[in-house]
PDB file of C-alpha atoms in Angstrom:
ATOM      1  CA  MET A   1      28.131 -22.357  -5.292  1.00  0.00           C
ATOM      2  CA  SER A   2      31.466 -20.620  -4.626  1.00  0.00           C
ATOM      3  CA  ASP A   3      31.847 -16.829  -4.481  1.00  0.00           C
ATOM      4  CA  GLU A   4      33.634 -16.878  -7.834  1.00  0.00           C
ATOM      5  CA  MET A   5      30.714 -18.623  -9.489  1.00  0.00           C
ATOM      6  CA  LYS A   6      27.956 -16.325  -8.128  1.00  0.00           C
ATOM      7  CA  PRO A   7      25.982 -14.805 -11.023  1.00  0.00           C
ATOM      8  CA  VAL A   8      25.601 -11.507  -9.157  1.00  0.00           C
ATOM      9  CA  ILE A   9      28.572  -9.551  -7.867  1.00  0.00           C
ATOM     10  CA  ILE A  10      27.613  -7.990  -4.543  1.00  0.00           C
ATOM     11  CA  ASP A  11      28.533  -4.324  -4.211  1.00  0.00           C
ATOM     12  CA  GLU A  12      30.967  -3.687  -1.329  1.00  0.00           C
ATOM     13  CA  LYS A  13      28.805  -0.972   0.231  1.00  0.00           C
ATOM     14  CA  THR A  14      25.703  -3.155   0.095  1.00  0.00           C
ATOM     15  CA  GLN A  15      27.576  -6.135   1.499  1.00  0.00           C
ATOM     16  CA  ARG A  16      28.935  -4.039   4.374  1.00  0.00           C
ATOM     17  CA  LEU A  17      25.455  -2.753   5.227  1.00  0.00           C
ATOM     18  CA  GLN A  18      24.075  -6.287   5.196  1.00  0.00           C
ATOM     19  CA  GLU A  19      26.877  -7.452   7.464  1.00  0.00           C
ATOM     20  CA  ILE A  20      26.255  -4.557   9.861  1.00  0.00           C
ATOM     21  CA  ILE A  21      22.539  -5.355  10.057  1.00  0.00           C
ATOM     22  CA  GLU A  22      23.225  -9.046  10.637  1.00  0.00           C
ATOM     23  CA  GLN A  23      25.859  -8.295  13.270  1.00  0.00           C
ATOM     24  CA  THR A  24      23.729  -5.792  15.196  1.00  0.00           C
ATOM     25  CA  GLU A  25      20.758  -8.157  15.112  1.00  0.00           C
ATOM     26  CA  ARG A  26      22.929 -10.962  16.547  1.00  0.00           C
ATOM     27  CA  ASP A  27      24.359  -8.881  19.362  1.00  0.00           C
ATOM     28  CA  PHE A  28      22.722  -5.588  20.301  1.00  0.00           C
ATOM     29  CA  ASN A  29      25.345  -4.881  22.951  1.00  0.00           C
ATOM     30  CA  HIS A  30      28.213  -5.066  20.516  1.00  0.00           C
ATOM     31  CA  GLU A  31      29.384  -1.702  19.204  1.00  0.00           C
ATOM     32  CA  VAL A  32      29.732  -1.522  15.441  1.00  0.00           C
ATOM     33  CA  LYS A  33      31.462   1.463  13.925  1.00  0.00           C
ATOM     34  CA  ILE A  34      29.358   2.774  11.069  1.00  0.00           C
ATOM     35  CA  THR A  35      29.240   5.960   9.058  1.00  0.00           C
ATOM     36  CA  PRO A  36      26.280   8.383   9.280  1.00  0.00           C
ATOM     37  CA  GLY A  37      25.159   7.265   5.804  1.00  0.00           C
ATOM     38  CA  GLU A  38      25.199   3.620   6.794  1.00  0.00           C
ATOM     39  CA  ALA A  39      23.312   4.381  10.012  1.00  0.00           C
ATOM     40  CA  LYS A  40      20.651   6.282   8.052  1.00  0.00           C
ATOM     41  CA  ARG A  41      20.238   3.462   5.527  1.00  0.00           C
ATOM     42  CA  ILE A  42      19.927   0.850   8.271  1.00  0.00           C
ATOM     43  CA  ASP A  43      17.404   3.003  10.140  1.00  0.00           C
ATOM     44  CA  LEU A  44      15.338   3.453   6.974  1.00  0.00           C
ATOM     45  CA  ILE A  45      15.284  -0.234   6.054  1.00  0.00           C
ATOM     46  CA  ARG A  46      14.210  -1.170   9.580  1.00  0.00           C
ATOM     47  CA  LYS A  47      11.556   1.536   9.619  1.00  0.00           C
ATOM     48  CA  MET A  48      10.122   0.365   6.307  1.00  0.00           C
ATOM     49  CA  LYS A  49      10.168  -3.309   7.293  1.00  0.00           C
ATOM     50  CA  GLN A  50       8.499  -2.660  10.658  1.00  0.00           C
ATOM     51  CA  ASP A  51       5.687  -0.661   9.061  1.00  0.00           C
ATOM     52  CA  THR A  52       2.415  -2.604   9.106  1.00  0.00           C
ATOM     53  CA  ASP A  53       0.916  -0.837   6.091  1.00  0.00           C
ATOM     54  CA  LYS A  54       1.167  -3.946   3.906  1.00  0.00           C
ATOM     55  CA  GLN A  55      -1.116  -5.975   6.154  1.00  0.00           C
ATOM     56  CA  GLU A  56      -3.459  -3.126   7.087  1.00  0.00           C
ATOM     57  CA  TYR A  57      -3.897  -1.859   3.546  1.00  0.00           C
ATOM     58  CA  MET A  58      -4.575  -5.310   2.171  1.00  0.00           C
ATOM     59  CA  ILE A  59      -7.240  -5.902   4.830  1.00  0.00           C
ATOM     60  CA  MET A  60      -8.859  -2.552   3.979  1.00  0.00           C
ATOM     61  CA  PHE A  61      -8.598  -3.189   0.250  1.00  0.00           C
ATOM     62  CA  ASN A  62      -9.940  -6.749   0.356  1.00  0.00           C
ATOM     63  CA  ALA A  63     -12.779  -5.769   2.703  1.00  0.00           C
ATOM     64  CA  LEU A  64     -13.850  -2.942   0.415  1.00  0.00           C
ATOM     65  CA  MET A  65     -13.717  -4.981  -2.777  1.00  0.00           C
ATOM     66  CA  ILE A  66     -15.534  -7.969  -1.256  1.00  0.00           C
ATOM     67  CA  GLY A  67     -18.156  -5.593   0.142  1.00  0.00           C
ATOM     68  CA  LEU A  68     -18.531  -3.882  -3.226  1.00  0.00           C
ATOM     69  CA  THR A  69     -18.891  -7.226  -5.004  1.00  0.00           C
ATOM     70  CA  LEU A  70     -21.585  -8.512  -2.648  1.00  0.00           C
ATOM     71  CA  VAL A  71     -23.549  -5.260  -2.460  1.00  0.00           C
ATOM     72  CA  SER A  72     -23.397  -4.707  -6.238  1.00  0.00           C
ATOM     73  CA  LEU A  73     -24.504  -8.262  -6.925  1.00  0.00           C
ATOM     74  CA  VAL A  74     -27.458  -8.050  -4.540  1.00  0.00           C
ATOM     75  CA  HIS A  75     -28.344  -4.616  -5.935  1.00  0.00           C
ATOM     76  CA  PHE A  76     -28.322  -6.004  -9.479  1.00  0.00           C
ATOM     77  CA  ILE A  77     -30.536  -8.938  -8.466  1.00  0.00           C
ATOM     78  CA  LEU A  78     -33.062  -6.709  -6.662  1.00  0.00           C
ATOM     79  CA  PHE A  79     -33.169  -3.736  -9.026  1.00  0.00           C
ATOM     80  CA  ASN A  80     -31.831  -5.227 -12.267  1.00  0.00           C
ATOM     81  CA  THR A  81     -29.820  -2.072 -13.060  1.00  0.00           C
ATOM     82  CA  ILE A  82     -26.931  -2.059 -15.503  1.00  0.00           C
ATOM     83  CA  PHE A  83     -25.108   0.494 -13.350  1.00  0.00           C
ATOM     84  CA  SER A  84     -24.692  -1.931 -10.432  1.00  0.00           C
ATOM     85  CA  LEU A  85     -23.445  -4.586 -12.865  1.00  0.00           C
ATOM     86  CA  ILE A  86     -20.899  -2.108 -14.277  1.00  0.00           C
ATOM     87  CA  CYS A  87     -19.708  -1.316 -10.727  1.00  0.00           C
ATOM     88  CA  LEU A  88     -19.401  -5.028 -10.006  1.00  0.00           C
ATOM     89  CA  LEU A  89     -17.288  -5.685 -13.106  1.00  0.00           C
ATOM     90  CA  ALA A  90     -15.208  -2.523 -12.613  1.00  0.00           C
ATOM     91  CA  GLY A  91     -14.481  -3.544  -9.011  1.00  0.00           C
ATOM     92  CA  ILE A  92     -13.403  -7.051 -10.001  1.00  0.00           C
ATOM     93  CA  LEU A  93     -11.148  -5.756 -12.793  1.00  0.00           C
ATOM     94  CA  TYR A  94      -9.590  -3.142 -10.503  1.00  0.00           C
ATOM     95  CA  PHE A  95      -9.001  -5.749  -7.800  1.00  0.00           C
ATOM     96  CA  ILE A  96      -7.274  -8.131 -10.227  1.00  0.00           C
ATOM     97  CA  TYR A  97      -5.198  -5.334 -11.771  1.00  0.00           C
ATOM     98  CA  ILE A  98      -3.976  -3.976  -8.422  1.00  0.00           C
ATOM     99  CA  ARG A  99      -3.181  -7.400  -6.985  1.00  0.00           C
ATOM    100  CA  LYS A 100      -1.140  -8.279 -10.082  1.00  0.00           C
ATOM    101  CA  ARG A 101       0.766  -4.991  -9.982  1.00  0.00           C
ATOM    102  CA  LEU A 102       1.529  -5.271  -6.279  1.00  0.00           C
ATOM    103  CA  THR A 103       2.601  -8.902  -6.622  1.00  0.00           C
ATOM    104  CA  ALA A 104       4.884  -8.063  -9.557  1.00  0.00           C
ATOM    105  CA  ALA A 105       6.405  -5.089  -7.691  1.00  0.00           C
ATOM    106  CA  THR A 106       6.984  -7.223  -4.579  1.00  0.00           C
ATOM    107  CA  LEU A 107       8.713  -9.953  -6.584  1.00  0.00           C
ATOM    108  CA  GLN A 108      10.801  -7.389  -8.456  1.00  0.00           C
ATOM    109  CA  LEU A 109      11.929  -5.893  -5.146  1.00  0.00           C
ATOM    110  CA  ALA A 110      13.946  -9.059  -4.482  1.00  0.00           C
ATOM    111  CA  ASP A 111      16.019  -8.305  -7.595  1.00  0.00           C
ATOM    112  CA  TYR A 112      17.488  -5.238  -5.873  1.00  0.00           C
ATOM    113  CA  LYS A 113      18.535  -6.878  -2.613  1.00  0.00           C
ATOM    114  CA  ASN A 114      22.194  -6.554  -3.624  1.00  0.00           C
ATOM    115  CA  ASN A 115      21.870  -2.818  -4.287  1.00  0.00           C
ATOM    116  CA  PHE A 116      20.876  -1.256  -0.978  1.00  0.00           C
ATOM    117  CA  ASP A 117      19.978   2.225  -2.219  1.00  0.00           C
ATOM    118  CA  LYS A 118      17.950   0.853  -5.120  1.00  0.00           C
ATOM    119  CA  TYR A 119      16.244  -1.576  -2.749  1.00  0.00           C
ATOM    120  CA  LEU A 120      15.249   1.288  -0.460  1.00  0.00           C
ATOM    121  CA  TRP A 121      13.819   3.353  -3.314  1.00  0.00           C
ATOM    122  CA  GLU A 122      11.934   0.414  -4.820  1.00  0.00           C
ATOM    123  CA  GLY A 123      10.565  -0.428  -1.366  1.00  0.00           C
ATOM    124  CA  PHE A 124       9.366   3.163  -1.058  1.00  0.00           C
ATOM    125  CA  TYR A 125       7.718   3.036  -4.500  1.00  0.00           C
ATOM    126  CA  LEU A 126       5.948  -0.185  -3.495  1.00  0.00           C
ATOM    127  CA  LYS A 127       4.609   1.460  -0.324  1.00  0.00           C
ATOM    128  CA  GLU A 128       3.496   4.476  -2.350  1.00  0.00           C
ATOM    129  CA  MET A 129       1.805   2.230  -4.919  1.00  0.00           C
ATOM    130  CA  ARG A 130      -0.050   0.366  -2.185  1.00  0.00           C
ATOM    131  CA  TYR A 131      -1.138   3.652  -0.576  1.00  0.00           C
ATOM    132  CA  SER A 132      -2.372   5.137  -3.868  1.00  0.00           C
ATOM    133  CA  ALA A 133      -4.200   1.967  -4.930  1.00  0.00           C
ATOM    134  CA  VAL A 134      -6.155   1.644  -1.681  1.00  0.00           C
ATOM    135  CA  LYS A 135      -6.912   5.354  -1.462  1.00  0.00           C
ATOM    136  CA  LEU A 136      -8.182   5.409  -5.054  1.00  0.00           C
ATOM    137  CA  ALA A 137     -10.324   2.336  -4.382  1.00  0.00           C
ATOM    138  CA  TYR A 138     -11.992   4.045  -1.432  1.00  0.00           C
ATOM    139  CA  PHE A 139     -12.346   7.299  -3.345  1.00  0.00           C
ATOM    140  CA  ILE A 140     -14.085   5.612  -6.306  1.00  0.00           C
ATOM    141  CA  PHE A 141     -15.915   2.552  -4.985  1.00  0.00           C
ATOM    142  CA  PHE A 142     -16.866   3.266  -1.365  1.00  0.00           C
ATOM    143  CA  PRO A 143     -19.516   5.894  -2.254  1.00  0.00           C
ATOM    144  CA  PHE A 144     -21.179   3.349  -4.566  1.00  0.00           C
ATOM    145  CA  VAL A 145     -21.360   0.835  -1.712  1.00  0.00           C
ATOM    146  CA  ILE A 146     -23.147   3.429   0.448  1.00  0.00           C
ATOM    147  CA  VAL A 147     -25.470   4.463  -2.381  1.00  0.00           C
ATOM    148  CA  PHE A 148     -26.423   0.843  -3.068  1.00  0.00           C
ATOM    149  CA  LEU A 149     -27.036   0.253   0.639  1.00  0.00           C
ATOM    150  CA  THR A 150     -29.228   3.366   0.638  1.00  0.00           C
ATOM    151  CA  ASP A 151     -31.213   1.875  -2.231  1.00  0.00           C
ATOM    152  CA  PHE A 152     -31.848  -1.199  -0.078  1.00  0.00           C
ATOM    153  CA  LEU A 153     -33.379   1.092   2.560  1.00  0.00           C
ATOM    154  CA  ARG A 154     -35.348   3.008  -0.064  1.00  0.00           C
ATOM    155  CA  TYR A 155     -36.742  -0.297  -1.275  1.00  0.00           C
ATOM    156  CA  ASN A 156     -39.098  -0.252   1.732  1.00  0.00           C
ATOM    157  CA  ASP A 157     -38.903   3.401   2.692  1.00  0.00           C
ATOM    158  CA  GLU A 158     -39.162   6.062   0.003  1.00  0.00           C
ATOM    159  CA  ARG A 159     -38.229   8.773   2.514  1.00  0.00           C
ATOM    160  CA  VAL A 160     -34.556   7.737   2.254  1.00  0.00           C
ATOM    161  CA  SER A 161     -33.218   9.688  -0.717  1.00  0.00           C
ATOM    162  CA  LEU A 162     -30.352   8.986  -3.063  1.00  0.00           C
ATOM    163  CA  TRP A 163     -28.755  12.285  -2.058  1.00  0.00           C
ATOM    164  CA  MET A 164     -28.734  11.209   1.571  1.00  0.00           C
ATOM    165  CA  GLY A 165     -26.736   8.126   0.580  1.00  0.00           C
ATOM    166  CA  VAL A 166     -24.256  10.253  -1.370  1.00  0.00           C
ATOM    167  CA  LEU A 167     -23.841  12.709   1.517  1.00  0.00           C
ATOM    168  CA  VAL A 168     -23.321   9.900   4.033  1.00  0.00           C
ATOM    169  CA  ALA A 169     -20.753   8.277   1.724  1.00  0.00           C
ATOM    170  CA  LEU A 170     -18.835  11.535   1.325  1.00  0.00           C
ATOM    171  CA  ALA A 171     -18.904  12.192   5.076  1.00  0.00           C
ATOM    172  CA  ILE A 172     -17.598   8.723   5.940  1.00  0.00           C
ATOM    173  CA  SER A 173     -14.982   8.866   3.168  1.00  0.00           C
ATOM    174  CA  SER A 174     -13.744  12.263   4.330  1.00  0.00           C
ATOM    175  CA  ILE A 175     -13.351  11.052   7.916  1.00  0.00           C
ATOM    176  CA  GLY A 176     -11.610   7.883   6.714  1.00  0.00           C
ATOM    177  CA  TRP A 177      -9.183   9.838   4.537  1.00  0.00           C
ATOM    178  CA  MET A 178      -8.335  12.180   7.428  1.00  0.00           C
ATOM    179  CA  ILE A 179      -7.780   9.300   9.851  1.00  0.00           C
ATOM    180  CA  PHE A 180      -5.885   6.860   7.643  1.00  0.00           C
ATOM    181  CA  PHE A 181      -4.547   8.429   4.492  1.00  0.00           C
ATOM    182  CA  SER A 182      -3.359  11.851   5.685  1.00  0.00           C
ATOM    183  CA  ASP A 183      -1.141  10.311   8.378  1.00  0.00           C
ATOM    184  CA  ASP A 184       0.221   7.722   5.967  1.00  0.00           C
ATOM    185  CA  LYS A 185       0.905  10.428   3.401  1.00  0.00           C
ATOM    186  CA  GLN A 186       3.038  12.265   5.949  1.00  0.00           C
ATOM    187  CA  VAL A 187       4.950   9.054   6.690  1.00  0.00           C
ATOM    188  CA  LEU A 188       5.607   8.511   2.978  1.00  0.00           C
ATOM    189  CA  GLU A 189       6.789  12.103   2.564  1.00  0.00           C
ATOM    190  CA  SER A 190       9.121  11.656   5.540  1.00  0.00           C
ATOM    191  CA  ILE A 191      10.609   8.474   4.058  1.00  0.00           C
ATOM    192  CA  GLU A 192      11.019  10.113   0.666  1.00  0.00           C
ATOM    193  CA  SER A 193      12.760  13.091   2.264  1.00  0.00           C
ATOM    194  CA  ASP A 194      15.138  10.757   4.124  1.00  0.00           C
ATOM    195  CA  LEU A 195      15.891   8.832   0.938  1.00  0.00           C
ATOM    196  CA  LYS A 196      16.732  12.027  -0.925  1.00  0.00           C
ATOM    197  CA  ALA A 197      18.953  13.114   1.957  1.00  0.00           C
ATOM    198  CA  LEU A 198      21.029   9.951   1.523  1.00  0.00           C
ATOM    199  CA  GLU A 199      22.492  11.434  -1.660  1.00  0.00           C
ATOM    200  CA  TYR A 200      24.278  14.039   0.451  1.00  0.00           C
ATOM    201  CA  ILE A 201      25.486  11.782   3.273  1.00  0.00           C
TER     202      ILE A 201
END
């Protein structure tokens, strides 16, 4: 298809940034004269693409939801409680909902590849969505996994209390949030700050 027949007209600024990225990736020793705004945009896009949060968060999310499904199912079979069945169904629905939203947002991101600034913002929103979805999943469902596991122990040992399971779940969740989510929150805030600064460069 010729340039005249392309359905999308590529913005000159976006096209220049794409050419700069392609040129610098072909030859790192070649000096390319770019403006501070262009340098910041290129740095941001590389930083966001090199981030491994997509893979790590999906591993964490899938592991939690598979664990919740298995533990809830076994808990329902052993204790025949409606609550464990509700947790099982809620987990499955949440998993399907989040996966559909993330897939739709990822596909939509490709629509903005010819608008560099919009692409950066949409990429940031996708990262923020992924962060919030996984954090919420651990906040809501992880304590139930621990409580159900505690019930398995209580099945043979009445000395293990429900409150102990809740306290253990909260302790593990708090440590997990401090290790994973607080650092990632700072990274997201840094990216957002850089994106807002682009308006003035």
